[in-house]
mmCIF file of C-alpha atoms in Angstrom:
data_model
loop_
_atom_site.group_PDB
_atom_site.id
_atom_site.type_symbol
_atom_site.label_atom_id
_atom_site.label_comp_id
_atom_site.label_asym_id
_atom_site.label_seq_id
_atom_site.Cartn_x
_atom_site.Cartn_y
_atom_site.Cartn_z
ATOM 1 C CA UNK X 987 82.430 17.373 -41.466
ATOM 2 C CA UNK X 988 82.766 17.415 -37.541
ATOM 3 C CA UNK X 989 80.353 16.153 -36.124
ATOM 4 C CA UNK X 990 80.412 18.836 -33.475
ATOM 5 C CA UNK X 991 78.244 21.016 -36.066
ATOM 6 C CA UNK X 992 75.678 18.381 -36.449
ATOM 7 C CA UNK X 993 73.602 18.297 -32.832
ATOM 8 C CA UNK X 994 72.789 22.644 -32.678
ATOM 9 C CA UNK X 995 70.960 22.287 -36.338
ATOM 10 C CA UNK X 996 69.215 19.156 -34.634
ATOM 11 C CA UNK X 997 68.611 21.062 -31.928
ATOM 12 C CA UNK X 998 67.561 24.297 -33.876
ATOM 13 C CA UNK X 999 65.395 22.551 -36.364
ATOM 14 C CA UNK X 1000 63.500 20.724 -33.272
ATOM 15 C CA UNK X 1001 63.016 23.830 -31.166
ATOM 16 C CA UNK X 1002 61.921 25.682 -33.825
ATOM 17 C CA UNK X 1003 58.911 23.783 -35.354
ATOM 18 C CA UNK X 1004 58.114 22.830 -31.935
ATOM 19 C CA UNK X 1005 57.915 26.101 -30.522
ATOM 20 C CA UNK X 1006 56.396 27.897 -34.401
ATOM 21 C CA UNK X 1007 54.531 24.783 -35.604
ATOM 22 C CA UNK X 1008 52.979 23.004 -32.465
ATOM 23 C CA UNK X 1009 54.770 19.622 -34.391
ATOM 24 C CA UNK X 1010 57.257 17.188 -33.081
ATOM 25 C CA UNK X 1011 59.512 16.050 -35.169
ATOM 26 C CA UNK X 1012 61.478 13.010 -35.095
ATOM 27 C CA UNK X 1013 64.893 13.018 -36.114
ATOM 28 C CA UNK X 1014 66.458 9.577 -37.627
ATOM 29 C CA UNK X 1015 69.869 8.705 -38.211
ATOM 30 C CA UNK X 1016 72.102 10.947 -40.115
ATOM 31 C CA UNK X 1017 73.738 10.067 -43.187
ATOM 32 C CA UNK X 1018 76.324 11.476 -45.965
ATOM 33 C CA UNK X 1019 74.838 12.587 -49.269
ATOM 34 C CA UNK X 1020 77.266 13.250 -51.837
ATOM 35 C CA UNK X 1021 75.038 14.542 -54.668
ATOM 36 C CA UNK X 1022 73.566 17.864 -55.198
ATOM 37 C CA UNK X 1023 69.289 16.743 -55.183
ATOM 38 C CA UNK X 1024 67.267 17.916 -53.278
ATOM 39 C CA UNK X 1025 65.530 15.398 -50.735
ATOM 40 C CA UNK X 1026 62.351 17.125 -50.716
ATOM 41 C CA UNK X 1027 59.880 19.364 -52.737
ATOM 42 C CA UNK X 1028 60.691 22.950 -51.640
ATOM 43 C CA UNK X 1029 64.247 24.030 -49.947
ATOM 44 C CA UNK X 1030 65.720 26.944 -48.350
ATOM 45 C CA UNK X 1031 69.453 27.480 -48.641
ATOM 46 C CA UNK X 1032 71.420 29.777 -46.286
ATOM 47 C CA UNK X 1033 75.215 30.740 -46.462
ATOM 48 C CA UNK X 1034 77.164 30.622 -43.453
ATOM 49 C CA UNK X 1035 80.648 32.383 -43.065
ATOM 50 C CA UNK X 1036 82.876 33.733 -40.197
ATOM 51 C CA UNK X 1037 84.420 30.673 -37.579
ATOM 52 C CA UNK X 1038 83.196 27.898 -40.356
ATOM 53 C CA UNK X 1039 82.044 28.398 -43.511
ATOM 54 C CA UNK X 1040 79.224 26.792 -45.361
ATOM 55 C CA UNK X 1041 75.303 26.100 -46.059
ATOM 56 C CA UNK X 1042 72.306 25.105 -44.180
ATOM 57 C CA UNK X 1043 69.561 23.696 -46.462
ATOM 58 C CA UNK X 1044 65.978 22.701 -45.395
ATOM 59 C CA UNK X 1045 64.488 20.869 -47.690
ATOM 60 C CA UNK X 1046 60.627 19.489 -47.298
ATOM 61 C CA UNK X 1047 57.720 17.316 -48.658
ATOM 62 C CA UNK X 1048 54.724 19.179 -49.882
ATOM 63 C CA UNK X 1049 52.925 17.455 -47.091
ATOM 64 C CA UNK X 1050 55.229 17.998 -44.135
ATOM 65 C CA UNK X 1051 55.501 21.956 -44.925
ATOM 66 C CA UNK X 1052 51.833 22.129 -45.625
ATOM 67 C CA UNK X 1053 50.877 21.053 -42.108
ATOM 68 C CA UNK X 1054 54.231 22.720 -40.588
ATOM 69 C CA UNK X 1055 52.562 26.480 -42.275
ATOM 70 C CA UNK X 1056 48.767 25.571 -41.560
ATOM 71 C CA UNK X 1057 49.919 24.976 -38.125
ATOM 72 C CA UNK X 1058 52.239 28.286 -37.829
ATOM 73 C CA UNK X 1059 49.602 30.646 -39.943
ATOM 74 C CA UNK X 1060 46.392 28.914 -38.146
ATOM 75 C CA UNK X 1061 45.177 28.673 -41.536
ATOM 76 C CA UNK X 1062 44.374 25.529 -43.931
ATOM 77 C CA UNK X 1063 46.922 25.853 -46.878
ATOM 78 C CA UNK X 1064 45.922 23.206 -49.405
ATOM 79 C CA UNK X 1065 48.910 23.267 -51.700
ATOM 80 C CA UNK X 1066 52.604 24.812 -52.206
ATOM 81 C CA UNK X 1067 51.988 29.149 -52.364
ATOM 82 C CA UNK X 1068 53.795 32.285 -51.800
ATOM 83 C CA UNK X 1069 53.489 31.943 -47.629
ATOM 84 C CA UNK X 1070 54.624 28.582 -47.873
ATOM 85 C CA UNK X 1071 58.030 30.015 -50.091
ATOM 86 C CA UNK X 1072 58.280 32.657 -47.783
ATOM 87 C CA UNK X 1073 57.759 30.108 -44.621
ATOM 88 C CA UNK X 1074 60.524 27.717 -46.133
ATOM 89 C CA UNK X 1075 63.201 30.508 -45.808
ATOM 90 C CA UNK X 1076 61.660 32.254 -42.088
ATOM 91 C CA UNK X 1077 61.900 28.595 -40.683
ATOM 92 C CA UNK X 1078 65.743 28.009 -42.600
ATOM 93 C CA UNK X 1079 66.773 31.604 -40.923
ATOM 94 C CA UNK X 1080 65.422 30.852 -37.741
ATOM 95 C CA UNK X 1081 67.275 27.120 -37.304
ATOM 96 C CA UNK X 1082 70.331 29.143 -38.523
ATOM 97 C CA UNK X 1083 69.612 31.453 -35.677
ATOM 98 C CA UNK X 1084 69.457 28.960 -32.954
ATOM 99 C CA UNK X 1085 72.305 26.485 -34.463
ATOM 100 C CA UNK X 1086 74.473 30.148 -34.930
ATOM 101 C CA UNK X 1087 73.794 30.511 -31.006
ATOM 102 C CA UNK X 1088 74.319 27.649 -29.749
ATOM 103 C CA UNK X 1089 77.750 27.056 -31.960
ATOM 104 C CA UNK X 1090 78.443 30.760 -30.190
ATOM 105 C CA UNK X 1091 78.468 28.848 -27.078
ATOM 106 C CA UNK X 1092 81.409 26.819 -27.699
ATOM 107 C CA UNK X 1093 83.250 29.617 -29.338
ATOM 108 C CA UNK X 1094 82.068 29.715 -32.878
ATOM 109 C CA UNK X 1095 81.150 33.136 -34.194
ATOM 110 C CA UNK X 1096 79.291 32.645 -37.764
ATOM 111 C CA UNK X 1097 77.259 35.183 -40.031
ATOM 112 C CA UNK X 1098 74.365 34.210 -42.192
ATOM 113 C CA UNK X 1099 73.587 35.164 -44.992
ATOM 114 C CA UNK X 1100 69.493 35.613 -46.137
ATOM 115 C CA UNK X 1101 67.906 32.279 -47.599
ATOM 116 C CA UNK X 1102 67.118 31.621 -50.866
ATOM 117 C CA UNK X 1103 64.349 29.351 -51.593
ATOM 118 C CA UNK X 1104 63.652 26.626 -54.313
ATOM 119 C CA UNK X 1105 61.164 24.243 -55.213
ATOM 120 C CA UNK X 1106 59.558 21.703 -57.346
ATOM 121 C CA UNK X 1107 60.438 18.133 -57.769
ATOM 122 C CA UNK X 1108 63.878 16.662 -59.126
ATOM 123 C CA UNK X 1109 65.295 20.445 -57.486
ATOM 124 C CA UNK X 1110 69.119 20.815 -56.451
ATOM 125 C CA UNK X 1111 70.748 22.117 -53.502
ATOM 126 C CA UNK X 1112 74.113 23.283 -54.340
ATOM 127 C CA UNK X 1113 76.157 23.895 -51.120
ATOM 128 C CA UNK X 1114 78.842 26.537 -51.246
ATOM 129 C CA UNK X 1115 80.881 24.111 -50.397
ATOM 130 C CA UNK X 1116 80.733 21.887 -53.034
ATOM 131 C CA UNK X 1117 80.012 18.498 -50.614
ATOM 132 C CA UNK X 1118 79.668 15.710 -49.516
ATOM 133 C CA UNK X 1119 76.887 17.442 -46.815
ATOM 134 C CA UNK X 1120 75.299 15.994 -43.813
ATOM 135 C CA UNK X 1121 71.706 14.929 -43.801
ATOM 136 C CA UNK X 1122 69.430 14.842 -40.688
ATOM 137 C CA UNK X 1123 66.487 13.066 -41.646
ATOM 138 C CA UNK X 1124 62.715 14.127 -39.959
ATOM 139 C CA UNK X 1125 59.799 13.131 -39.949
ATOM 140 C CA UNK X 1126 56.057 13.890 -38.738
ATOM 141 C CA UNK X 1127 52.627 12.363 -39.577
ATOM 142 C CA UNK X 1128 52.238 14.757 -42.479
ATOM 143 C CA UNK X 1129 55.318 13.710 -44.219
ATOM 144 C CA UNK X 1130 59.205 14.426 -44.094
ATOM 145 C CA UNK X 1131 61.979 16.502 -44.067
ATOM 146 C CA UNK X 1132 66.028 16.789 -44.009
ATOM 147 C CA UNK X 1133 67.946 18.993 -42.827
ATOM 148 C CA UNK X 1134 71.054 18.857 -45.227
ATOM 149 C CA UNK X 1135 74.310 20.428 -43.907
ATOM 150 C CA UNK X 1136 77.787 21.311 -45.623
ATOM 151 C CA UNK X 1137 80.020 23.471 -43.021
ATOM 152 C CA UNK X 1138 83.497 23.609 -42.716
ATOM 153 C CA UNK X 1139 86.527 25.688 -40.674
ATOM 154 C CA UNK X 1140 87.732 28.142 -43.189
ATOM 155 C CA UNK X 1141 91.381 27.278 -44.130
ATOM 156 C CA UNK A 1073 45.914 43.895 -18.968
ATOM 157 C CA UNK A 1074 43.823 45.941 -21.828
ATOM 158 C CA UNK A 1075 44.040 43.670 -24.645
ATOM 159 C CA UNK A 1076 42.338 45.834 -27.167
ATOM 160 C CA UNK A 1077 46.324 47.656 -26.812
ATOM 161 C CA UNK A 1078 46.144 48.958 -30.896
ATOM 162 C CA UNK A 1079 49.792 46.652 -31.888
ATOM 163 C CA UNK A 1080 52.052 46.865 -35.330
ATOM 164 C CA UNK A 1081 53.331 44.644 -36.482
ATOM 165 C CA UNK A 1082 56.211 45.205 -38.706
ATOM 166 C CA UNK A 1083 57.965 42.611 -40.877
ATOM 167 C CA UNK A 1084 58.658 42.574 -44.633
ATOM 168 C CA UNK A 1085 57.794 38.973 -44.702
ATOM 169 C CA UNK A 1086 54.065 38.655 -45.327
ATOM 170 C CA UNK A 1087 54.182 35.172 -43.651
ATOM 171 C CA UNK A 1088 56.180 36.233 -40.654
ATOM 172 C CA UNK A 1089 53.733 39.219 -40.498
ATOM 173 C CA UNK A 1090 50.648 36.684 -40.462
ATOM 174 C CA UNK A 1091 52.759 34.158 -37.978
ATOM 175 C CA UNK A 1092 53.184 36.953 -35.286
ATOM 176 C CA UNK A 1093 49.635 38.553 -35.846
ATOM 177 C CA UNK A 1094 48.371 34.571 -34.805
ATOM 178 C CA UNK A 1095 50.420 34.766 -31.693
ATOM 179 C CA UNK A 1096 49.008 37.399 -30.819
ATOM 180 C CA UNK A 1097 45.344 36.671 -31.495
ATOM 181 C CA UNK A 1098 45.836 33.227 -29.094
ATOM 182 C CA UNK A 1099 47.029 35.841 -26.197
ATOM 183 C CA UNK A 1100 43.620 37.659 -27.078
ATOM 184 C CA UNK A 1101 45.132 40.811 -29.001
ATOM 185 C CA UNK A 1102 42.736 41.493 -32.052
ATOM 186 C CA UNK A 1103 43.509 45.089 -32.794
ATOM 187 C CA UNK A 1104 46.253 44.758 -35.138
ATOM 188 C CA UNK A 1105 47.777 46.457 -38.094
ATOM 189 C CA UNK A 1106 50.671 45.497 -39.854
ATOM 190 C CA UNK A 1107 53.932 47.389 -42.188
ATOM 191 C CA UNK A 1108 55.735 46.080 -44.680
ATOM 192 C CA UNK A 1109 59.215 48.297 -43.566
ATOM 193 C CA UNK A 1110 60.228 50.447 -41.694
ATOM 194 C CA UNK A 1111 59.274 53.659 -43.875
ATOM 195 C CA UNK A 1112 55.305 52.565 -44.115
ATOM 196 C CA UNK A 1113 55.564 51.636 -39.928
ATOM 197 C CA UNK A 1114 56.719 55.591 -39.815
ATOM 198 C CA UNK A 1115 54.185 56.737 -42.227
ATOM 199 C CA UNK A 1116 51.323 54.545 -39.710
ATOM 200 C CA UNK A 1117 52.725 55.682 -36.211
ATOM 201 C CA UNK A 1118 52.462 58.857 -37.619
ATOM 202 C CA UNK A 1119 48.951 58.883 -38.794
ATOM 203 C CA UNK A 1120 46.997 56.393 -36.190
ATOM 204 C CA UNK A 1121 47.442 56.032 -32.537
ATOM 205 C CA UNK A 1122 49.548 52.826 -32.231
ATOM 206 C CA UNK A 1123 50.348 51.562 -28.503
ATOM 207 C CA UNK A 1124 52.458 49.439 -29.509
ATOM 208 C CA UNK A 1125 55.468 47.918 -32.053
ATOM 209 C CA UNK A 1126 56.597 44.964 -32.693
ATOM 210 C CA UNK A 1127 58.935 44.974 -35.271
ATOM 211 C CA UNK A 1128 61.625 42.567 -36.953
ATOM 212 C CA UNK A 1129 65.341 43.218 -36.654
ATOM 213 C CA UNK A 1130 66.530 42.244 -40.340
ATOM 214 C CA UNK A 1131 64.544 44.707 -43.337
ATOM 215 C CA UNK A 1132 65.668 45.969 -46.295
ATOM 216 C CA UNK A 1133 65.857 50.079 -46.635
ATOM 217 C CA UNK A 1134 64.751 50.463 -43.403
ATOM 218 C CA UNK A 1135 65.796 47.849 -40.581
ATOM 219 C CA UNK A 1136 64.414 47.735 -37.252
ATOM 220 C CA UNK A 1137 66.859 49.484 -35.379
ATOM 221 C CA UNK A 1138 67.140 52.576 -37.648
ATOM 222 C CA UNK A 1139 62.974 52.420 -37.136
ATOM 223 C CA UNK A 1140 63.674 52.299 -33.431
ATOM 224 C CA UNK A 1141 66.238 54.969 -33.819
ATOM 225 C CA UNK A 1142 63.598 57.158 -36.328
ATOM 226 C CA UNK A 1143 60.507 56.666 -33.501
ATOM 227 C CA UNK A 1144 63.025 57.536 -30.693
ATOM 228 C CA UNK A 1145 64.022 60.817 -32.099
ATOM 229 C CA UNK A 1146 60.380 61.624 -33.078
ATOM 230 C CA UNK A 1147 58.827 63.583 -30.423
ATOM 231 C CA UNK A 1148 55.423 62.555 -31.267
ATOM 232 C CA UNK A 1149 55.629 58.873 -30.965
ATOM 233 C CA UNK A 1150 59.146 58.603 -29.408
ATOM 234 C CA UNK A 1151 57.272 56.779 -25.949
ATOM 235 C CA UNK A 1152 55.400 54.491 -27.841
ATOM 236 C CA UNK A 1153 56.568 50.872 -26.558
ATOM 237 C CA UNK A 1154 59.259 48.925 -28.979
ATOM 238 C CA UNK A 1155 59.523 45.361 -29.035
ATOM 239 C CA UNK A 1156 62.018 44.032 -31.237
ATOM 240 C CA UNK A 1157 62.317 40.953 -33.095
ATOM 241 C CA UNK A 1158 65.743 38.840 -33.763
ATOM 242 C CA UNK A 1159 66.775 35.509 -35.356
ATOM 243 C CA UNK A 1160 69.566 36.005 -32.580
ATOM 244 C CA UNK A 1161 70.962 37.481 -29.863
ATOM 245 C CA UNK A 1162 73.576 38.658 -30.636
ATOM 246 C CA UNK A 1163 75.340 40.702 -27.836
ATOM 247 C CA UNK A 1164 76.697 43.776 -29.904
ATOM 248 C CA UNK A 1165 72.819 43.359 -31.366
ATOM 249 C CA UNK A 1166 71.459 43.773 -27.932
ATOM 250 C CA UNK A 1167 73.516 46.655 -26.599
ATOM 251 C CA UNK A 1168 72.905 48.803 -29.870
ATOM 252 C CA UNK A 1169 69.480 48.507 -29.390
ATOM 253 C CA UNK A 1170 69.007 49.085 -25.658
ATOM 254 C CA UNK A 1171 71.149 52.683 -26.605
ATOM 255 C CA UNK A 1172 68.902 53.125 -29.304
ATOM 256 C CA UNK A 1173 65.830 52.665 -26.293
ATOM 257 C CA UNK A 1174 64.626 49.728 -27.143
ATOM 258 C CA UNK A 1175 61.689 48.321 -24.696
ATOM 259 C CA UNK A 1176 63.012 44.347 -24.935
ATOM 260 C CA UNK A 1177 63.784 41.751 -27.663
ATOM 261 C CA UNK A 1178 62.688 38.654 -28.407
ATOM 262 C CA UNK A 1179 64.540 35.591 -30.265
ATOM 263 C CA UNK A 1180 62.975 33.579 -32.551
ATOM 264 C CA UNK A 1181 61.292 30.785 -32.489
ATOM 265 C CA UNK A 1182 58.802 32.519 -29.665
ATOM 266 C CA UNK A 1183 55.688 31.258 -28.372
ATOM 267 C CA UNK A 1184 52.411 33.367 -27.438
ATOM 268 C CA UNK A 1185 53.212 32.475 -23.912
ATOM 269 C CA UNK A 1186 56.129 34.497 -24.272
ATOM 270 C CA UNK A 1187 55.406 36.864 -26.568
ATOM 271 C CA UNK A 1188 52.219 37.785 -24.265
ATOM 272 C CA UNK A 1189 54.879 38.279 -20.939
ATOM 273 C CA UNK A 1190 57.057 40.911 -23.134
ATOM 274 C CA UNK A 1191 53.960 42.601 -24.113
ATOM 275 C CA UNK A 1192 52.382 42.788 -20.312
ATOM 276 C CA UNK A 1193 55.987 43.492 -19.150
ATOM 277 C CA UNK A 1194 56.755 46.312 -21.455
ATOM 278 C CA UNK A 1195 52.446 47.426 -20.849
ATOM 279 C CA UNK A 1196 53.092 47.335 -16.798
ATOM 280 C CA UNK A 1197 56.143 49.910 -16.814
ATOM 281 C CA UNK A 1198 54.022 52.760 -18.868
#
């Protein structure tokens, strides 16, 4: 995958828990996965078509997304429930959203499509694509994430 | 500013609907109701006074700019202030909802910081 499509979902994914969640991430190195799990407890996949062509998955620890929705709701969310499914796939859309514009900046018009969301452990992220993806690992005092990335110019 | 402004919010995510509605509390707005779509936002601008909508871009049956487009062309409500949500910003997005009369947009992620400056913006040209 080219690596220019790697730094706007950094990017996104850091603005937008920053600015939502009050958290700051920290992003470690990126690595190839080539198998379909899912490195976390609850995911959000999104389809991407138009100048490249391919998914965006979020996928994150119960404790990570716990704190990342207490934070954005001002609530105290104990365990894994409907606003934190719903939460999964607003955050997913919105890191699309800011990767889409910033990938619009350098001439790269791309659609998304609306996020489906999975969870529970052992769970499998199956990129339209097929794979290998791109993982950017995260992490914050609460626990981790990835963003996991398959994207591709259309043939 | 008056912050007891009466605000929808409309958003068919529940969670996105509790997210904004927490924004707005830190900025000191506490009068809020809230609509599922577009067609129960109608139903509520039409039956309480509302000074104000904030409503999301992407909704099934009824999507925000064909809610901008219904309040617009309602003679009742068709002044009451519109602020419209987006994942993006898109620039046939933005030009199809300032014809439609839009009163500004704002791109997700937002803060209450900024989300309070649309509001007072929008507020300070009535």
């Amino acid at each position: 995958m080219n690596v220019k499509f790697i730094n706007p979902f950094l990017d996104g994914t850091i603005s937008v828990l920053k600015t939502m969640a009050f958290v700051e991430p920290q992003a470690g190195k990126p690595f190839l996965k080539k198998d379909n799990s899912a490195r976390g407890d609850i995911s959000a996949i999104i389809g991407l078509t138009g100048d490249a062509i391919g998914s965006l998955a979020l996928s994150f620890s119960e404790g990570a997304i716990i704190k990342i929705v207490s934070n954005m709701l001002g609530e105290d969310i104990q365990d894994i429930n409907r606003d934190i499914k719903d939460a999964v796939g607003e955050i997913t859309n919105m890191v699309s959203g800011v990767a889409r514009k910033h990938l619009e900046a350098e001439g790269l018009n791309i659609i998304a499509a609306i996020p489906t969301v999975v969870s529970g452990k052992d769970h499998s992220i199956l990129h339209v694509l097929g794979g290998p993806s791109v993982i950017i690992p995260f992490t914050i005092v609460e626990g981790s994430f990835v963003v996991d990335v398959c994207l591709g110019e259309p043939t | 500013m008056d912050k007891d402004i009466k605000i929808l919010i409309v958003d068919d995510f529940a969670t996105m609907r509790k997210v904004v509605r927490n924004l707005l509390k830190q900025s000191g707005y506490e009068n809020v109701v809230e609509a599922e779509d577009g067609v129960t936002a109608m139903r509520i601008l039409k039956t309480q006074k509302i000074d104000f909508v904030i409503s999301d871009w992407n909704m099934p049956n009824m999507s925000g700019i064909e809610l901008l487009k219904a309040v617009r062309g309602d003679a009742d409500i068709n002044k009451t202030p519109f602020l419209m949500v987006t994942a993006e910003a898109l620039q046939d997005n933005v030009v199809a909802a300032v014809k439609a009369g839009v009163s500004n947009y704002i791109v997700k992620p937002f803060t209450a910081e900024v989300l309070n400056e649309k509001i007072q913006k929008i507020m300070e040209k009535m």
